[in-house]
Amino acid sequence: MANAALPVIVLSDPDPLRRHETAELVQSWYRHSFRVLQVGGPAEVVRALTALADRKVRVAAVLADEAPDSGAAHPGVRWLPLTGHSGAVPGARTDTDAGGGAARGEESPAEHLRGALDDSLCTWSADCQGDLPTAEVRGSRFSPAAYAVRDFLGRSGVLFRWLPEEDLREAAVTVRLGDGTEMVDPPISALAERLGLIRPAGQDHYDVAVIGGGPGGLSAAVYAAAEGMSVVVIEDDAPGGQAGTTSRIENYLGFPVGLTGGDLAQRALQQAQRARVEWQPTRVAGRVTPTGKGGHTVDFVKAGTEESASVTAAAVVVATGVDWNRLTAPGVDRLLNSGVYYGSCLSDAPSTAGEDVYMVGAGNSAGQAALYFARYARSVTLLVRGDDLGTSMSNYLVQRIERTPGLQVLLGTEVAECLGGSTLTGLRLRSRQGGERTVTAHCLYVLIGGRPSTTWLGDTLNLDDRGYVLTGSGGAAPDALPMETSLPGVFAVGDVRSGSVKRVGAAVGEGAAVAQSLVEYRRRHPERFQDARVSCGF
């Protein structure tokens, strides 16, 4: 049940199914700070506002396509139009602009609102409350440090206002927190600690240490905790891993209208914390070594610092996933996070209004990112090396891309060079036939598949010829448990595992399945574990 003391976001939509789906999405964004009240048409909005005022309940915003005259009830309430055609986000392309609109159920109207709603709630919090985890970020739009801060805050579910300044990319990044504290060029780990996203580790030794907070890692943590094990998750960034940057996941079972990768990550994290899993983000794992007593030590450093620490665990689950493949074209490294980006920071999309955006990739992540940015940018061009987009992208995405104005696909094309001084100004493109041409470009987002995140392991575990972790009796060791690696007591799940299906749903399934291997490992070595009396929060 929602906390009745939280301020309210009133959501008005006459369509009950759409209203419920939208309310669930908005509630997932702000679950710790606001609660969503669903009402029907304009008359119900007035009645709800009056009743809330009588009960002295704070109202932060009203989402509705029609703003009725609410009289004296909550005179300072902030109204935002619900659907994209009402102009909720300046510069955003609407459903009508897209040529007849998307089919009902393809996306929630609230997705158009995220940026405007974040900004409005930040202002409301500053004016009326002042104790929510909010931030105001100032800096150059093309500053790598500013990009890293915005990307982390967005994927960590923190409300923030982005105030770009026209200055040099080397200019300092200033983060002003909701309590008035200012941080200049803060390390990501220090920012996370100041925002309360990290709690001090509750113990030095755990039953299970999960390395990686993506879908597979969080799933493994939840199911292991459900079996009475003490669990810590060590994540080098924000929750969700690569999946957390996805603008939309539409084929995940149980979510008929889909959800964003960030939403899935936040839901999974909330579930893990409810199960009393300890969450340690911005901790970069550097090594896993046996302790000599049957356990394992996990060494890590705080992101952006040289401060190191470690924990020990009876068992370890490696769920570090994959990193984006790198472009080798000249200029890429020089302009990294200053016009050239790996993955796609969704909070960047509104900033591309009136600009020409290019993306490299042919998978579902690239397709979803292209569709999302096409709502805002003047044009989006998807660069694909192959001759058929449908070879690696789901058919429903291919069809949607084909009918989206302002979004074009260039097959048989690759980036030959990134141009510009301190920021990206253009691209030199090369076709498979050998021809080259130069185009103006303000942003290039690279989403070209993954390489296993295993270099940090050194030679600790056996890997296949592509660098993925070998598991089970067929690859790691004859007597290995399912998903156990060549080092007894160390398991691997998700995209980092050799032979795994590179899908979000598959990673979640492997996280659930590895819990049974952990239970069997505990049965074989009970002296290495606690007494299975850890109280799960379920």
XYZ file of C-alpha atoms in Angstrom:
538
model
C 0.000 0.000 0.000
C 1.270 3.465 -0.856
C 2.495 5.650 2.001
C -0.375 8.036 2.789
C 2.093 10.668 4.041
C 3.695 11.096 0.629
C 2.665 14.035 -1.579
C 0.324 13.190 -4.431
C 0.491 13.252 -8.220
C -3.077 13.294 -9.543
C -3.498 11.430 -12.837
C -6.631 12.083 -14.894
C -7.573 9.910 -17.872
C -11.110 8.773 -18.849
C -9.733 5.500 -20.279
C -9.428 3.176 -17.225
C -6.979 0.686 -18.784
C -4.660 3.359 -20.105
C -4.977 5.289 -16.839
C -3.955 2.240 -14.807
C -0.979 1.453 -17.047
C 0.216 5.060 -16.996
C -0.220 5.319 -13.229
C 1.888 2.205 -12.709
C 4.665 3.694 -14.824
C 4.629 7.078 -13.083
C 4.472 5.411 -9.668
C 7.517 3.295 -10.535
C 9.480 6.454 -11.336
C 8.723 8.175 -8.042
C 7.795 5.345 -5.691
C 9.847 6.639 -2.772
C 8.816 10.298 -3.075
C 5.240 10.544 -4.388
C 2.089 8.497 -4.683
C -0.219 8.522 -7.703
C -3.961 9.095 -7.349
C -6.032 7.977 -10.345
C -9.207 9.853 -11.327
C -11.404 10.015 -14.411
C -12.420 13.239 -16.164
C -12.097 16.946 -15.258
C -14.989 16.910 -12.769
C -13.340 14.125 -10.792
C -10.082 16.121 -10.734
C -11.871 19.044 -9.064
C -13.505 16.768 -6.484
C -10.198 15.036 -5.761
C -8.311 18.315 -5.317
C -10.984 19.649 -2.996
C -10.943 16.494 -0.883
C -7.138 16.471 -0.719
C -7.108 20.140 0.321
C -9.625 19.427 3.086
C -7.376 16.643 4.376
C -4.283 18.873 4.012
C -2.641 16.410 1.629
C 0.088 17.969 -0.493
C -0.403 17.811 -4.276
C 2.776 18.081 -6.359
C 1.306 17.868 -9.871
C -1.792 17.077 -11.891
C -1.422 15.148 -15.142
C -4.418 15.709 -17.393
C -5.166 16.652 -20.981
C -7.853 19.091 -19.844
C -7.166 21.420 -16.922
C -10.483 22.364 -15.264
C -10.977 25.377 -13.046
C -10.093 24.001 -9.631
C -11.089 27.153 -7.742
C -9.193 27.799 -4.553
C -8.239 24.165 -3.998
C -4.478 23.826 -4.280
C -3.990 27.140 -6.152
C -0.257 26.481 -6.568
C -0.642 23.041 -8.106
C 1.391 22.371 -11.258
C -0.582 21.166 -14.270
C 1.041 19.145 -17.050
C -0.733 17.840 -20.164
C -0.670 14.067 -20.195
C -0.271 13.068 -23.841
C 2.376 14.081 -26.348
C 0.024 15.898 -28.724
C -0.683 18.405 -25.973
C 2.872 19.626 -26.184
C 4.079 18.284 -22.856
C 7.709 18.283 -23.938
C 8.932 21.162 -26.100
C 10.519 19.927 -29.292
C 9.151 16.422 -29.004
C 7.645 14.813 -32.083
C 4.101 13.688 -31.299
C 2.053 10.648 -32.237
C 0.211 12.733 -34.826
C 3.529 13.867 -36.301
C 4.514 10.258 -36.720
C 1.933 9.720 -39.408
C -1.304 8.535 -37.925
C 0.065 7.793 -34.484
C 1.298 4.682 -32.826
C -1.109 1.864 -32.225
C -2.767 1.978 -28.865
C -0.691 0.145 -26.281
C 2.669 0.684 -28.029
C 3.725 3.233 -25.420
C 2.349 4.981 -22.402
C 1.567 8.688 -22.847
C 3.490 9.320 -19.642
C 6.756 8.525 -21.444
C 6.432 11.875 -23.223
C 6.254 13.541 -19.840
C 9.308 12.231 -18.012
C 11.623 15.196 -18.594
C 8.973 17.862 -17.963
C 7.638 16.021 -14.923
C 11.120 15.623 -13.411
C 11.716 19.340 -13.821
C 8.338 20.289 -12.365
C 8.719 18.003 -9.349
C 12.220 19.312 -8.672
C 10.813 22.853 -8.566
C 7.898 21.774 -6.384
C 10.244 20.008 -3.990
C 12.474 23.069 -3.693
C 9.485 25.354 -3.091
C 7.384 23.179 -0.828
C 9.395 20.398 0.738
C 13.139 20.479 0.205
C 13.945 17.018 1.536
C 13.613 14.798 -1.532
C 16.741 13.346 -3.198
C 16.893 15.905 -5.991
C 19.734 17.628 -7.796
C 20.450 20.502 -10.156
C 23.264 19.887 -12.624
C 25.092 22.705 -14.394
C 27.795 22.360 -17.004
C 28.529 22.140 -20.681
C 26.260 19.814 -22.584
C 29.336 18.354 -24.263
C 31.337 17.932 -21.074
C 32.221 14.249 -20.515
C 31.985 14.767 -16.754
C 28.544 16.388 -17.000
C 27.342 13.553 -19.230
C 28.544 10.950 -16.712
C 26.715 12.697 -13.859
C 23.442 13.046 -15.780
C 23.580 9.478 -17.011
C 24.169 8.136 -13.502
C 21.437 10.249 -11.892
C 18.912 9.336 -14.578
C 19.551 5.606 -14.299
C 19.566 5.766 -10.504
C 16.034 7.199 -10.408
C 17.110 10.562 -8.945
C 15.027 13.629 -9.790
C 17.274 16.260 -11.304
C 17.128 19.428 -13.361
C 19.681 19.836 -16.162
C 20.794 23.417 -16.826
C 23.241 23.387 -19.761
C 25.652 26.278 -19.975
C 27.403 27.480 -23.088
C 30.991 27.036 -22.070
C 34.014 24.894 -22.751
C 33.705 21.145 -22.390
C 36.456 21.307 -19.727
C 34.377 23.621 -17.516
C 33.585 22.378 -14.030
C 30.391 20.435 -13.397
C 28.384 21.776 -10.478
C 25.788 19.626 -8.741
C 23.479 21.385 -6.299
C 21.586 18.946 -4.100
C 18.091 19.391 -2.712
C 19.427 20.397 0.712
C 21.500 23.229 -0.789
C 24.851 21.418 -0.798
C 27.020 22.100 -3.854
C 29.514 19.600 -5.252
C 32.022 20.577 -7.942
C 33.275 17.833 -10.279
C 32.181 15.138 -7.791
C 33.323 11.527 -8.231
C 30.279 9.408 -9.018
C 30.793 7.356 -5.857
C 30.882 10.505 -3.691
C 27.718 11.801 -5.350
C 25.958 8.470 -4.765
C 26.934 8.502 -1.101
C 25.810 12.109 -0.621
C 22.414 11.306 -2.178
C 21.953 8.344 0.132
C 22.053 5.794 -2.690
C 24.658 3.765 -0.805
C 24.310 2.454 2.698
C 27.378 1.306 4.651
C 27.976 -2.416 4.296
C 26.279 -4.237 7.136
C 28.939 -6.937 7.470
C 32.319 -8.064 6.197
C 31.283 -11.592 5.252
C 28.230 -12.699 3.253
C 26.831 -15.960 2.049
C 26.726 -14.655 -1.526
C 28.448 -11.740 -3.243
C 26.891 -10.867 -6.601
C 29.129 -8.855 -8.919
C 26.952 -6.887 -11.314
C 23.581 -5.230 -10.766
C 21.920 -5.926 -14.102
C 18.826 -8.131 -14.580
C 20.778 -11.364 -14.050
C 22.611 -10.146 -10.960
C 19.569 -8.642 -9.277
C 17.531 -11.756 -10.056
C 20.216 -13.983 -8.519
C 20.299 -11.737 -5.442
C 16.518 -11.843 -4.946
C 16.258 -15.618 -5.269
C 19.320 -16.295 -3.095
C 17.921 -14.002 -0.396
C 14.617 -15.859 -0.617
C 16.557 -19.026 0.306
C 17.762 -17.410 3.537
C 21.195 -16.328 2.343
C 22.832 -12.997 3.169
C 23.571 -11.244 -0.126
C 25.506 -8.174 -1.245
C 25.440 -6.809 -4.808
C 28.532 -4.980 -6.026
C 27.769 -2.805 -9.060
C 30.227 -0.489 -10.793
C 27.575 2.014 -11.890
C 23.786 2.317 -11.642
C 21.191 -0.492 -11.459
C 20.236 -2.307 -14.622
C 23.566 -2.608 -16.401
C 23.349 -2.259 -20.163
C 19.650 -3.171 -20.043
C 19.053 -0.168 -17.794
C 19.891 2.216 -20.649
C 17.261 0.735 -22.981
C 14.495 3.200 -23.825
C 11.884 0.455 -24.018
C 11.558 -3.302 -23.470
C 8.403 -4.509 -25.187
C 8.756 -8.292 -25.156
C 9.150 -8.865 -21.409
C 6.523 -11.251 -20.095
C 3.876 -9.688 -17.880
C 4.198 -6.121 -19.207
C 1.840 -5.955 -22.202
C 2.688 -2.321 -23.016
C 6.374 -2.711 -22.199
C 8.545 -0.719 -19.834
C 11.812 1.151 -19.929
C 15.047 -0.546 -18.989
C 15.438 1.945 -16.168
C 11.969 1.130 -14.851
C 12.724 -2.593 -14.857
C 16.021 -1.937 -13.066
C 14.396 0.211 -10.369
C 11.630 -2.346 -9.810
C 14.217 -5.137 -9.482
C 16.343 -3.081 -7.107
C 13.355 -2.278 -4.923
C 12.468 -5.962 -4.804
C 16.045 -6.904 -3.877
C 16.218 -4.311 -1.103
C 12.853 -5.498 0.196
C 14.440 -8.959 0.441
C 17.224 -7.349 2.524
C 19.857 -7.563 -0.171
C 22.633 -5.035 0.429
C 23.169 -2.742 -2.565
C 26.646 -1.302 -3.181
C 26.712 0.730 -6.440
C 29.695 2.649 -7.872
C 31.979 -0.129 -6.637
C 34.278 -1.461 -9.366
C 35.285 -5.082 -8.806
C 38.943 -5.761 -9.463
C 39.597 -9.327 -8.376
C 38.073 -12.527 -6.973
C 40.421 -14.786 -5.026
C 39.926 -17.883 -2.840
C 40.482 -17.230 0.859
C 42.013 -20.617 1.580
C 39.122 -21.435 3.919
C 36.637 -22.292 1.214
C 35.381 -18.755 0.761
C 36.258 -15.952 -1.634
C 37.448 -12.377 -1.373
C 36.073 -9.724 -3.723
C 38.280 -6.642 -4.013
C 36.848 -3.403 -5.397
C 37.492 0.334 -5.608
C 35.089 3.248 -5.364
C 34.360 4.633 -8.830
C 36.355 7.746 -9.616
C 38.731 7.267 -6.667
C 41.640 5.087 -5.614
C 39.931 4.054 -2.380
C 39.804 0.261 -2.175
C 37.913 -2.205 -0.017
C 36.857 -5.846 -0.016
C 34.261 -8.293 1.230
C 34.354 -12.049 1.663
C 31.625 -14.507 0.723
C 31.012 -18.228 0.765
C 29.923 -18.057 -2.884
C 30.235 -15.512 -5.679
C 27.973 -14.898 -8.686
C 29.619 -13.113 -11.621
C 26.969 -11.130 -13.525
C 29.044 -8.370 -15.115
C 27.352 -8.671 -18.502
C 28.838 -7.110 -21.600
C 30.261 -3.759 -22.631
C 29.463 -2.007 -25.888
C 31.828 -2.886 -28.717
C 34.156 -0.020 -29.566
C 34.407 1.907 -32.812
C 37.934 2.146 -34.182
C 37.389 5.132 -36.502
C 39.683 8.151 -36.048
C 38.272 10.807 -33.724
C 36.069 8.471 -31.676
C 38.237 8.349 -28.562
C 39.020 12.066 -28.709
C 35.329 13.010 -28.773
C 34.112 10.353 -26.337
C 31.220 11.684 -24.196
C 31.569 14.989 -26.041
C 29.326 14.167 -28.968
C 30.227 10.472 -29.298
C 28.561 8.159 -26.788
C 28.354 4.429 -26.110
C 24.782 3.502 -25.293
C 22.134 6.207 -25.065
C 21.422 8.511 -22.140
C 17.644 8.998 -22.337
C 17.753 12.320 -20.505
C 19.812 13.642 -23.433
C 16.998 13.203 -25.943
C 15.190 16.535 -25.336
C 18.502 18.363 -25.813
C 18.703 17.117 -29.406
C 15.682 19.153 -30.577
C 16.539 20.714 -33.939
C 19.685 18.627 -34.342
C 20.823 15.770 -36.566
C 21.528 12.598 -34.597
C 23.299 9.479 -35.851
C 23.279 6.012 -34.297
C 25.328 2.920 -35.069
C 23.757 -0.473 -34.499
C 21.290 -3.036 -35.786
C 19.957 -4.670 -32.621
C 16.822 -3.998 -30.610
C 18.587 -1.547 -28.298
C 19.637 0.564 -31.270
C 16.152 0.414 -32.764
C 14.442 1.480 -29.557
C 16.940 4.295 -29.014
C 16.428 5.561 -32.571
C 12.643 5.636 -32.104
C 12.953 7.440 -28.778
C 15.322 10.141 -30.038
C 13.198 10.588 -33.176
C 10.552 12.213 -30.955
C 12.911 15.128 -30.331
C 15.691 15.424 -32.921
C 15.268 17.048 -36.324
C 16.487 13.796 -37.859
C 17.801 10.429 -36.700
C 19.899 8.242 -38.978
C 20.610 4.625 -38.105
C 23.867 3.350 -39.606
C 23.919 -0.402 -40.275
C 26.883 -2.297 -41.712
C 24.747 -5.178 -42.968
C 22.310 -5.306 -45.872
C 19.156 -6.265 -43.953
C 17.997 -4.611 -40.726
C 15.652 -7.505 -40.018
C 18.538 -9.941 -39.628
C 19.300 -8.797 -36.071
C 16.308 -6.615 -35.086
C 12.814 -7.744 -34.110
C 10.241 -7.374 -36.844
C 7.917 -5.075 -34.869
C 10.772 -2.568 -34.452
C 11.712 -2.719 -38.126
C 8.120 -1.937 -39.111
C 7.867 0.935 -36.646
C 11.141 2.447 -37.874
C 9.942 2.257 -41.471
C 6.840 4.317 -40.704
C 8.507 6.958 -38.521
C 9.160 10.240 -40.354
C 12.510 11.813 -39.698
C 14.111 8.416 -39.053
C 16.121 6.858 -41.870
C 18.260 3.732 -42.107
C 21.495 3.609 -44.128
C 22.369 -0.011 -44.851
C 25.887 -1.078 -45.769
C 27.310 2.041 -44.116
C 29.923 2.590 -41.402
C 31.644 5.514 -39.690
C 35.026 6.244 -41.272
C 35.903 9.259 -39.094
C 34.429 11.526 -36.414
C 35.044 15.207 -37.125
C 35.317 18.187 -34.820
C 37.622 19.963 -32.404
C 36.331 19.879 -28.837
C 32.879 18.555 -29.829
C 31.451 16.459 -32.645
C 30.527 18.485 -35.740
C 30.324 15.859 -38.475
C 30.943 12.328 -39.656
C 32.703 10.858 -42.631
C 30.629 7.883 -43.739
C 31.826 5.011 -45.913
C 29.508 2.740 -47.891
C 30.229 -0.897 -48.553
C 30.741 -0.022 -52.216
C 33.646 2.209 -51.217
C 32.096 5.647 -51.620
C 32.517 8.258 -48.874
C 30.642 11.405 -47.915
C 30.670 13.906 -45.059
C 27.544 14.789 -43.081
C 26.784 17.270 -40.321
C 26.202 15.528 -36.986
C 25.860 16.794 -33.434
C 25.587 13.421 -31.696
C 26.670 9.865 -32.451
C 25.356 7.041 -30.265
C 27.078 3.680 -30.636
C 25.054 0.542 -29.821
C 26.842 -2.255 -31.633
C 26.544 -5.354 -29.553
C 28.711 -6.395 -26.674
C 31.994 -7.840 -25.568
C 32.138 -9.776 -22.297
C 33.115 -7.756 -19.243
C 35.727 -10.245 -18.042
C 39.124 -8.531 -18.394
C 39.014 -7.683 -14.664
C 39.012 -11.406 -13.877
C 42.502 -11.963 -15.284
C 43.149 -15.711 -15.425
C 40.984 -16.512 -12.383
C 38.281 -18.298 -14.394
C 38.335 -20.359 -17.572
C 36.961 -18.410 -20.549
C 35.981 -19.466 -24.049
C 37.789 -18.182 -27.136
C 35.626 -15.013 -27.171
C 36.214 -14.160 -23.522
C 32.918 -15.419 -22.041
C 32.932 -17.372 -18.770
C 32.705 -21.149 -19.117
C 30.287 -22.863 -16.735
C 28.888 -26.276 -15.882
C 30.195 -29.773 -16.375
C 30.433 -29.263 -20.117
C 32.884 -26.384 -19.968
C 34.242 -25.470 -16.555
C 34.859 -28.744 -14.700
C 33.475 -32.308 -14.820
C 31.849 -32.026 -11.382
C 30.712 -28.397 -11.672
C 27.166 -27.499 -10.710
C 24.922 -25.796 -13.282
C 26.369 -22.331 -13.954
C 29.358 -22.981 -11.692
C 32.687 -21.820 -13.132
C 36.114 -23.446 -13.076
C 36.632 -22.000 -9.575
C 34.421 -23.921 -7.106
C 31.870 -21.705 -5.410
C 31.985 -19.067 -8.144
C 29.053 -18.993 -10.556
C 28.206 -16.941 -13.656
C 24.853 -15.832 -15.069
C 23.529 -13.645 -17.865
C 25.303 -12.220 -20.864
C 28.793 -12.781 -19.421
C 28.263 -16.547 -19.416
C 29.380 -18.597 -22.410
C 26.406 -20.000 -24.325
C 23.802 -17.765 -22.699
C 20.943 -16.222 -24.661
C 21.601 -12.483 -24.793
C 18.135 -11.370 -23.714
C 16.850 -9.640 -20.593
C 14.345 -12.391 -19.893
C 17.012 -15.073 -20.234
C 19.307 -13.265 -17.798
C 16.492 -13.003 -15.239
C 15.784 -16.725 -15.677
C 19.429 -17.640 -15.138
C 19.502 -15.524 -11.997
C 16.580 -17.533 -10.653
C 18.102 -20.848 -11.722
C 21.513 -20.218 -10.149
C 19.832 -19.943 -6.748
C 19.230 -23.678 -6.876
C 22.924 -24.271 -7.531
C 23.712 -22.027 -4.567
C 21.351 -24.060 -2.375
C 23.085 -27.270 -3.465
C 26.511 -25.705 -2.887
C 25.388 -24.724 0.625
C 24.184 -28.287 1.243
C 27.627 -29.609 0.297
C 29.503 -26.999 2.344
C 27.231 -25.887 5.212
C 30.161 -24.736 7.331
C 30.882 -21.903 4.877
C 27.419 -20.387 5.178
C 25.369 -18.854 7.931
C 22.656 -20.928 9.608
C 20.098 -20.093 6.906
C 18.264 -17.946 9.421
C 18.598 -14.640 7.587
C 15.175 -13.025 7.597
C 13.998 -12.295 4.069
C 11.870 -9.187 3.673
C 9.166 -10.844 1.583
